[in-house]
PDB file of C-alpha atoms in Angstrom:
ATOM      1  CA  UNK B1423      -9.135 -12.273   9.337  1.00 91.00           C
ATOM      2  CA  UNK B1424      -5.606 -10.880   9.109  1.00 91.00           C
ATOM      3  CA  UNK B1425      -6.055 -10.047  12.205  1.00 90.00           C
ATOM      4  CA  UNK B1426      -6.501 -13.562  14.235  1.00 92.00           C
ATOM      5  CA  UNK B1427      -3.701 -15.155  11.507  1.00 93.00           C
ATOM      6  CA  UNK B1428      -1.430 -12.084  13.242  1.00 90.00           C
ATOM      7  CA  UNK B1429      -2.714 -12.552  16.481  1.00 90.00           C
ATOM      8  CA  UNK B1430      -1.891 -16.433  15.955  1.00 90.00           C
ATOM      9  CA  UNK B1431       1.551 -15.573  14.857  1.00 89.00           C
ATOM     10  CA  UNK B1432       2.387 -13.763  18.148  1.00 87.00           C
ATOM     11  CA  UNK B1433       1.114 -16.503  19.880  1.00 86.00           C
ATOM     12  CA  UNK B1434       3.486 -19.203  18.147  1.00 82.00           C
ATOM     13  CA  UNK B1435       6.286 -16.918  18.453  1.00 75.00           C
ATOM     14  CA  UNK B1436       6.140 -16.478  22.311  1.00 77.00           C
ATOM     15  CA  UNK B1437       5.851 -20.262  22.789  1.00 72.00           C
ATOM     16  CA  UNK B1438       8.772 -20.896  20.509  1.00 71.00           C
ATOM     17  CA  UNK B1439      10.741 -18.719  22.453  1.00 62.00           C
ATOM     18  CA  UNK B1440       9.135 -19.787  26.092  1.00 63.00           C
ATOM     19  CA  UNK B1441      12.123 -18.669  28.660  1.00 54.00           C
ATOM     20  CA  UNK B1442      13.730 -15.957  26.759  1.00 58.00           C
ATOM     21  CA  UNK B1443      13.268 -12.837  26.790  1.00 53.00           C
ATOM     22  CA  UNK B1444      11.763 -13.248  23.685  1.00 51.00           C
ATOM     23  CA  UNK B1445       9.015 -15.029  24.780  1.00 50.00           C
ATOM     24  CA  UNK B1446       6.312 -12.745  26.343  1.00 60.00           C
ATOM     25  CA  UNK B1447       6.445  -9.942  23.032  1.00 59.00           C
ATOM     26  CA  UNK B1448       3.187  -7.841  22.888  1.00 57.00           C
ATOM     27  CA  UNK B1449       3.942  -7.660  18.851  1.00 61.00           C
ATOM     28  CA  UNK B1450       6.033  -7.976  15.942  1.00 76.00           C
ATOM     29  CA  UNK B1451       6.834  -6.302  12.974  1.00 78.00           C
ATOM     30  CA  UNK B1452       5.194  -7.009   9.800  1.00 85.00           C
ATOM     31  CA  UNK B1453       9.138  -7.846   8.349  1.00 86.00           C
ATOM     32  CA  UNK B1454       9.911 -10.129  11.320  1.00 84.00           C
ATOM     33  CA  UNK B1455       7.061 -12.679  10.558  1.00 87.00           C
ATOM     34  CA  UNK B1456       9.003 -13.246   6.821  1.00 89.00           C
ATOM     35  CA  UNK B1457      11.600 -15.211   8.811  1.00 88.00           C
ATOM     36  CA  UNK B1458       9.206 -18.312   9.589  1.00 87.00           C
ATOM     37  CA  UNK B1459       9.680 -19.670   6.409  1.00 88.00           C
ATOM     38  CA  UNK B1460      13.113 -19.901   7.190  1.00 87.00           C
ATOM     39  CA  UNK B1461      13.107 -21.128  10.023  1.00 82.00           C
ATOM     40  CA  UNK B1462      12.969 -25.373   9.359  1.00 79.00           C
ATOM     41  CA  UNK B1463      12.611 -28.550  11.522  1.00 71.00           C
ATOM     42  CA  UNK B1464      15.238 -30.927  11.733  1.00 66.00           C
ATOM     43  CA  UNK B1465      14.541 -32.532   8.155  1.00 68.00           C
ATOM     44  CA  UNK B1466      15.184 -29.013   6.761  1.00 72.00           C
ATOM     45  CA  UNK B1467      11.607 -29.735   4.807  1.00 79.00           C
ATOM     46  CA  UNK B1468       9.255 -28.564   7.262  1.00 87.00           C
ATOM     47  CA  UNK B1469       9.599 -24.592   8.247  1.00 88.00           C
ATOM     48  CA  UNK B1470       7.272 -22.618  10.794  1.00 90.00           C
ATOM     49  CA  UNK B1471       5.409 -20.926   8.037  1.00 92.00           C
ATOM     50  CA  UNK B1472       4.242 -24.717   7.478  1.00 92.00           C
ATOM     51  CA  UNK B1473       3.050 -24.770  10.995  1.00 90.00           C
ATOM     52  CA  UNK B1474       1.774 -21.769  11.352  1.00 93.00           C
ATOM     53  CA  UNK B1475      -0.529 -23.062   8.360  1.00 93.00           C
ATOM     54  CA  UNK B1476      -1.236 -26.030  10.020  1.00 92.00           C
ATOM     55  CA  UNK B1477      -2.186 -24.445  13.368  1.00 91.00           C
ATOM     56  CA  UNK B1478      -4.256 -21.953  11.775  1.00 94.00           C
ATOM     57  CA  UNK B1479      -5.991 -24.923   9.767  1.00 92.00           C
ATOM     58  CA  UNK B1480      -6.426 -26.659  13.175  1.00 90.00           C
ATOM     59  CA  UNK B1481      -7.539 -23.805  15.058  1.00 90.00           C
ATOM     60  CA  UNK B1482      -9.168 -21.249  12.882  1.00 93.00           C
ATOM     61  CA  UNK B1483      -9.771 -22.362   9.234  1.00 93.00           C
ATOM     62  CA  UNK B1484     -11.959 -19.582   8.569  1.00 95.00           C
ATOM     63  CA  UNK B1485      -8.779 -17.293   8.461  1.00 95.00           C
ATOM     64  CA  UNK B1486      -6.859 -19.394   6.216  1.00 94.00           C
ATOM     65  CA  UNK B1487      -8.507 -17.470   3.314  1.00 93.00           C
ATOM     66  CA  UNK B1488      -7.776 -13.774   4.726  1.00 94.00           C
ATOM     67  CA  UNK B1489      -5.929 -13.157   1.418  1.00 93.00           C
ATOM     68  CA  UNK B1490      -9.201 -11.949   0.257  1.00 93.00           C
ATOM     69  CA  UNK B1491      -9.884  -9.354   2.381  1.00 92.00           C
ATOM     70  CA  UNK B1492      -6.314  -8.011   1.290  1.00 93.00           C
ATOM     71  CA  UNK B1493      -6.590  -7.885  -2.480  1.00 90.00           C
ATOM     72  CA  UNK B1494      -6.172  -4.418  -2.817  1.00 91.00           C
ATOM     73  CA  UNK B1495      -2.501  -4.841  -1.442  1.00 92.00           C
ATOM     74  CA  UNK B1496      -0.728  -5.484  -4.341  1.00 91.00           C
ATOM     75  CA  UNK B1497      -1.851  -2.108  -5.899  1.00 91.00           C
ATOM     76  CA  UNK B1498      -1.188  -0.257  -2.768  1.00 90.00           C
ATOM     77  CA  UNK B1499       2.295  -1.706  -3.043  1.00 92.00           C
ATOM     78  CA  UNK B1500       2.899   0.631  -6.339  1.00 91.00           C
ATOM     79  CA  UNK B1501       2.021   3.610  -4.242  1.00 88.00           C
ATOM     80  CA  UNK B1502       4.260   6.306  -3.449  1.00 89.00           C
ATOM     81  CA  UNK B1503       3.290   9.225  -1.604  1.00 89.00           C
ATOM     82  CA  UNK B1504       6.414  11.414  -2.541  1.00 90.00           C
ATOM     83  CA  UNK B1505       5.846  10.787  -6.352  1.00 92.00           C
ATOM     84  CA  UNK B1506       2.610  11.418  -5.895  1.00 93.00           C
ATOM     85  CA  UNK B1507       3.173  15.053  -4.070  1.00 93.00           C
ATOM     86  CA  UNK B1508       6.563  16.071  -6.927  1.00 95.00           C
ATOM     87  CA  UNK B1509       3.493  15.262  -9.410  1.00 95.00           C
ATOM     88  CA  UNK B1510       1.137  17.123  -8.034  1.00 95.00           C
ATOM     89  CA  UNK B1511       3.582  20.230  -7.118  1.00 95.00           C
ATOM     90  CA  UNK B1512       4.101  19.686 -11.110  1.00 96.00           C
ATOM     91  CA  UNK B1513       0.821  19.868 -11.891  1.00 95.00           C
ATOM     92  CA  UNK B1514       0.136  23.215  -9.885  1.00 94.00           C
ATOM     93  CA  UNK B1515       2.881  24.642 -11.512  1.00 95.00           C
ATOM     94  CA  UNK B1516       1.319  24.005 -15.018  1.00 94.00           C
ATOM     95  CA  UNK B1517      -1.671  25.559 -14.424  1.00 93.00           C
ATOM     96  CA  UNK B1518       0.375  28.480 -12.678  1.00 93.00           C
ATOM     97  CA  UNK B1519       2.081  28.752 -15.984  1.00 94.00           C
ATOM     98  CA  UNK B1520      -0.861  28.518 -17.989  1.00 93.00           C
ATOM     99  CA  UNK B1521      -2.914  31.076 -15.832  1.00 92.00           C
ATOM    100  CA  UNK B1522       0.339  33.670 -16.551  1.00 91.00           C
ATOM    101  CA  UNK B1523       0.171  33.055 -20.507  1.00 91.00           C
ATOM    102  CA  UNK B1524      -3.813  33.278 -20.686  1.00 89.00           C
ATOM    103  CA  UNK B1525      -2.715  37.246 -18.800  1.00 88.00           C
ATOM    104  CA  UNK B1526      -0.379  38.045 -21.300  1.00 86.00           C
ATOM    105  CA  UNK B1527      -2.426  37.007 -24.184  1.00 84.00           C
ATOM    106  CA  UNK B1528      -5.748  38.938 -22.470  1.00 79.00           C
ATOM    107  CA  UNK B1529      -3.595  42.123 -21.519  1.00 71.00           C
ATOM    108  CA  UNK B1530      -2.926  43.014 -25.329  1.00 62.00           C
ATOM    109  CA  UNK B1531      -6.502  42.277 -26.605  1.00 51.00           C
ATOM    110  CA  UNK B1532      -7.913  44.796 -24.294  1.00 48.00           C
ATOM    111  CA  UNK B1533      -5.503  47.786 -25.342  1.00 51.00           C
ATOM    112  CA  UNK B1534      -5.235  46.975 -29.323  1.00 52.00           C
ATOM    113  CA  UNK B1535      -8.248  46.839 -31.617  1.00 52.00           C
ATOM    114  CA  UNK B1536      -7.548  43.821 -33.502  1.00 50.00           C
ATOM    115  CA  UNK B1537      -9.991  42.785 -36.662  1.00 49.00           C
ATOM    116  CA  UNK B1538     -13.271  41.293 -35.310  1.00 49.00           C
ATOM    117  CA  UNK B1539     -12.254  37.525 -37.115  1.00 49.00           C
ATOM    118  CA  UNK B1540      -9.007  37.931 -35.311  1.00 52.00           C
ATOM    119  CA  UNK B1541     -10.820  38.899 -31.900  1.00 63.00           C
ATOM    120  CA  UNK B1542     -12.973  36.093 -31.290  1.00 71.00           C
ATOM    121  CA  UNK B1543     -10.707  33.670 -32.557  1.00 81.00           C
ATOM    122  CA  UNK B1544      -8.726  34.935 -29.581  1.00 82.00           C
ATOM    123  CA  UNK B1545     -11.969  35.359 -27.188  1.00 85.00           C
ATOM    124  CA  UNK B1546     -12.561  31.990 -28.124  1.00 88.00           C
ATOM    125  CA  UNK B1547      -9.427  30.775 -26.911  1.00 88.00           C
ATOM    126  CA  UNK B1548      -9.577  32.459 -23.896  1.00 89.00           C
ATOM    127  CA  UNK B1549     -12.640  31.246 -22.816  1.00 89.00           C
ATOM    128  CA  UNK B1550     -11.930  27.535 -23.275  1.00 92.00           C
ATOM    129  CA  UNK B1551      -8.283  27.567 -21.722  1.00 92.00           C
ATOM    130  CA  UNK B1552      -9.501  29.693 -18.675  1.00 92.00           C
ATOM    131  CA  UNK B1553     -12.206  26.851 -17.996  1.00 93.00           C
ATOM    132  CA  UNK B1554      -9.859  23.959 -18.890  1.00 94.00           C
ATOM    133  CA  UNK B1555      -7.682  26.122 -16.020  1.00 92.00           C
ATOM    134  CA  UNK B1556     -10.676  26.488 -13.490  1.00 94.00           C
ATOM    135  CA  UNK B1557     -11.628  23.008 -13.989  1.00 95.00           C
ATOM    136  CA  UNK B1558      -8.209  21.831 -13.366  1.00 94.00           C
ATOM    137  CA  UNK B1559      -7.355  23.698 -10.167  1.00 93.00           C
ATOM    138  CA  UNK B1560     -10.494  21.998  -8.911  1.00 95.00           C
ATOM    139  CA  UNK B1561      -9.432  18.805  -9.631  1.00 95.00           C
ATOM    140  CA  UNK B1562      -6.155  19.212  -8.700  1.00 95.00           C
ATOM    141  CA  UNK B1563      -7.314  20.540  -5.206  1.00 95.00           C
ATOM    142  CA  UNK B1564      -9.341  17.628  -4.738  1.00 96.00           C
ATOM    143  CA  UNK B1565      -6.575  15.144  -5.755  1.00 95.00           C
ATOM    144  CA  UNK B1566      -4.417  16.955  -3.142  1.00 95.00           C
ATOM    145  CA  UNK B1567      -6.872  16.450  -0.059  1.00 96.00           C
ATOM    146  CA  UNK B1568      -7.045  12.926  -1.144  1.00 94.00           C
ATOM    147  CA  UNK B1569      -3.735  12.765  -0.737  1.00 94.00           C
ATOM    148  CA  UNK B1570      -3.319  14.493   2.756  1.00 94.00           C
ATOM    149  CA  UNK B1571      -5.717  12.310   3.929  1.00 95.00           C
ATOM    150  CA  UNK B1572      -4.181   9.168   2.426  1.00 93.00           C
ATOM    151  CA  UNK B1573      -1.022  10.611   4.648  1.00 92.00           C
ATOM    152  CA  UNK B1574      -3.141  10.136   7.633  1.00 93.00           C
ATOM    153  CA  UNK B1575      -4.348   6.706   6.958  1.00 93.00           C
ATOM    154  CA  UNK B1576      -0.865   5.709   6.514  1.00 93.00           C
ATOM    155  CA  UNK B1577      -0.273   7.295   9.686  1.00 92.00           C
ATOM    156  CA  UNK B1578      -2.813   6.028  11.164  1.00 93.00           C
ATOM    157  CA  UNK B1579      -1.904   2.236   9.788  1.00 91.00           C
ATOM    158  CA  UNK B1580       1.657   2.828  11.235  1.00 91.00           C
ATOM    159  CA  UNK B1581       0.489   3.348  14.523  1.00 89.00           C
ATOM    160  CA  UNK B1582      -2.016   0.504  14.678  1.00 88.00           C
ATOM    161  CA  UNK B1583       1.212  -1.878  13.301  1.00 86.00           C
ATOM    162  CA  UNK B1584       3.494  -0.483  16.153  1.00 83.00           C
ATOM    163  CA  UNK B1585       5.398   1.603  13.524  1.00 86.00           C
ATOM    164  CA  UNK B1586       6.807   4.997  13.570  1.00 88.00           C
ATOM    165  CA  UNK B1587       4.817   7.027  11.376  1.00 89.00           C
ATOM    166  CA  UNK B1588       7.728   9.796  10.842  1.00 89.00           C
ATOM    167  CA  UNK B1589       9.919   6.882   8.974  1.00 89.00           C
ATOM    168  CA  UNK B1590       7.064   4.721   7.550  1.00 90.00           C
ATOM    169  CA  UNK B1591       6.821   3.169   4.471  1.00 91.00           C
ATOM    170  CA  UNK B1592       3.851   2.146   3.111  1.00 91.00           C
ATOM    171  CA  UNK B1593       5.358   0.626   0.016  1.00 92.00           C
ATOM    172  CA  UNK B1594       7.674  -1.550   1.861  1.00 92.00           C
ATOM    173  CA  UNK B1595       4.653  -2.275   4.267  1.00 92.00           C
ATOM    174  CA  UNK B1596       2.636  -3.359   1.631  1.00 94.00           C
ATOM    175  CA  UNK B1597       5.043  -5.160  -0.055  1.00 94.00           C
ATOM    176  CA  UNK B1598       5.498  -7.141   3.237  1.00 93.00           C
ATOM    177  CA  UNK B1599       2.365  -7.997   3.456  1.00 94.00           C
ATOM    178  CA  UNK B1600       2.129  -9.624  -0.288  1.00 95.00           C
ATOM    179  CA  UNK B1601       5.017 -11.148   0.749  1.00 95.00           C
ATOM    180  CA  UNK B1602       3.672 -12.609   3.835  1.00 94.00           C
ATOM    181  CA  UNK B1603       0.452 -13.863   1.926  1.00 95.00           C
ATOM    182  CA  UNK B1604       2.482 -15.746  -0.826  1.00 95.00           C
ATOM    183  CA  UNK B1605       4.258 -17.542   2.208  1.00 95.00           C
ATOM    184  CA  UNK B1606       1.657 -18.450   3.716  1.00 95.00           C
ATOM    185  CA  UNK B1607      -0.667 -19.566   0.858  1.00 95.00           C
ATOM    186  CA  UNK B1608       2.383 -21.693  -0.965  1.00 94.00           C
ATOM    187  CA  UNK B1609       2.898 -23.448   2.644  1.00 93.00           C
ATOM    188  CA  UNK B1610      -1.392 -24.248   2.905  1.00 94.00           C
ATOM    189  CA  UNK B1611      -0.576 -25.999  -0.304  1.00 94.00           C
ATOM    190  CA  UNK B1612       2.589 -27.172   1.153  1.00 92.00           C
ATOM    191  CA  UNK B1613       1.185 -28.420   4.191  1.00 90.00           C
ATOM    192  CA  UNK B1614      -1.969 -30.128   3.262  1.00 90.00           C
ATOM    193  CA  UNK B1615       0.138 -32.365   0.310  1.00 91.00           C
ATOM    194  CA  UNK B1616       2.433 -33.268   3.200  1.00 88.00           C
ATOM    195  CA  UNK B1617      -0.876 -34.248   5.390  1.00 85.00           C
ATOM    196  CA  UNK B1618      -2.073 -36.382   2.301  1.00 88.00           C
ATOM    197  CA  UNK B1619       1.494 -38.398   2.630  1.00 85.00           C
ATOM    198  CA  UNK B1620       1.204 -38.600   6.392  1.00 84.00           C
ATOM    199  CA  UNK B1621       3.776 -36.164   7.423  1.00 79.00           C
ATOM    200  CA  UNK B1622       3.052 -35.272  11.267  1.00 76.00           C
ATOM    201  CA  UNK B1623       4.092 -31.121  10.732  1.00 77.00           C
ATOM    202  CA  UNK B1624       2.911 -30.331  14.486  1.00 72.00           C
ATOM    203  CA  UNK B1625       5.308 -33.159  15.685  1.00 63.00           C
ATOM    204  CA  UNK B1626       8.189 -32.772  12.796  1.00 56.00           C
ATOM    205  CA  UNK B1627       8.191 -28.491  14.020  1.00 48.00           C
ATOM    206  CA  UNK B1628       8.302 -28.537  17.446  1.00 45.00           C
ATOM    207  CA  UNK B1629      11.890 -28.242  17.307  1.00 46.00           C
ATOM    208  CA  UNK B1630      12.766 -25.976  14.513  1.00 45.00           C
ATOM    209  CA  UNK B1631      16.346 -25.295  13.673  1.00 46.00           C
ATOM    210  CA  UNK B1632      18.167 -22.466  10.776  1.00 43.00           C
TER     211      UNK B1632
END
């Protein structure tokens, strides 16, 4: 659905600007499409978000809901890969520290005889922090293929957006987008409430002006 509302956007946008150079654009940047709601109509009420809503009401009210198919968004917003990679560099270095001090402790038991209490006490030890160790390395090895491949989806989601993947963001991306939703939903509401007091918002934003 976000899809035909995009695909809908492009289309309004190269009719707007019919005889520029503007005007025959094979896409747009998710940023760009923030500016309809300020561009306005003559009354300074009526902006293009408004009639983009209306159009896509008109034309394809199945995608005036797409919000839905976006929910996860907002969290994806709070994402950042490079914190992500510093923690788990962080991590690894934990358990490289804690694989060093279960050595040192081990190296002694083997050339000392301690007293037996004393012994397993320390076998005991051992044996829990070396699987709490093993355990973790596995998890933290799965955690960091998750992320590699998270990488490539971004990558991936750059490319299909006409981004460059080598300055991406994904946060700022995604923070577009749940920027671009709260337009557009605000100006449904908008729109319709003007319909209901007879407010012509194909006619009133066929000549927008800033």
């Amino acid at each position: 659905k976000f899809k035909g509302v995009l695909e809908i956007t492009l289309a309004l946008g190269n009719f707007m600007n019919s005889g520029h150079t503007l005007g025959n654009a094979a896409g747009f940047s998710i940023e760009s499409v923030l500016m309809l709601s300020g561009i306005k109509a003559g009354d300074k009420k009526i902006s293009l978000m408004h009639y983009l809503a209306a159009l896509v009401a008109t034309k394809e009210p199945q995608l005036l809901d797409f919000a839905s198919d976006l929910t996860g968004c907002r969290e994806a917003a709070n994402i950042s890969v490079d914190a992500l990679k510093a923690e788990l560099r962080q991590l690894n270095k934990c358990c490289d520290e804690l694989e060093e001090t279960l050595l040192d402790i081990a190296v002694p038991k083997k050339e000392k005889k301690e007293e037996k209490k004393e012994d397993d006490s320390t076998s005991t030890f051992l044996h829990i922090m070396s699987e709490f160790r093993s355990q973790a390395r596995e998890e933290l090895s799965e955690v960091g293929a998750k992320v590699e491949l998270m990488e490539e989806r971004f990558k991936g989601l750059a490319k299909y957006f006409g981004e460059d993947p080598a300055t991406f963001n994904a946060s700022e991306f995604f923070n577009n987008v749940n920027t671009f939703i709260d337009q557009f939903d605000r100006s449904v509401k908008e729109m319709r409430q003007m319909q209901k007091d007879g407010v012509n918002i194909m006619g009133q934003a066929a000549s927008p002006s800033k």
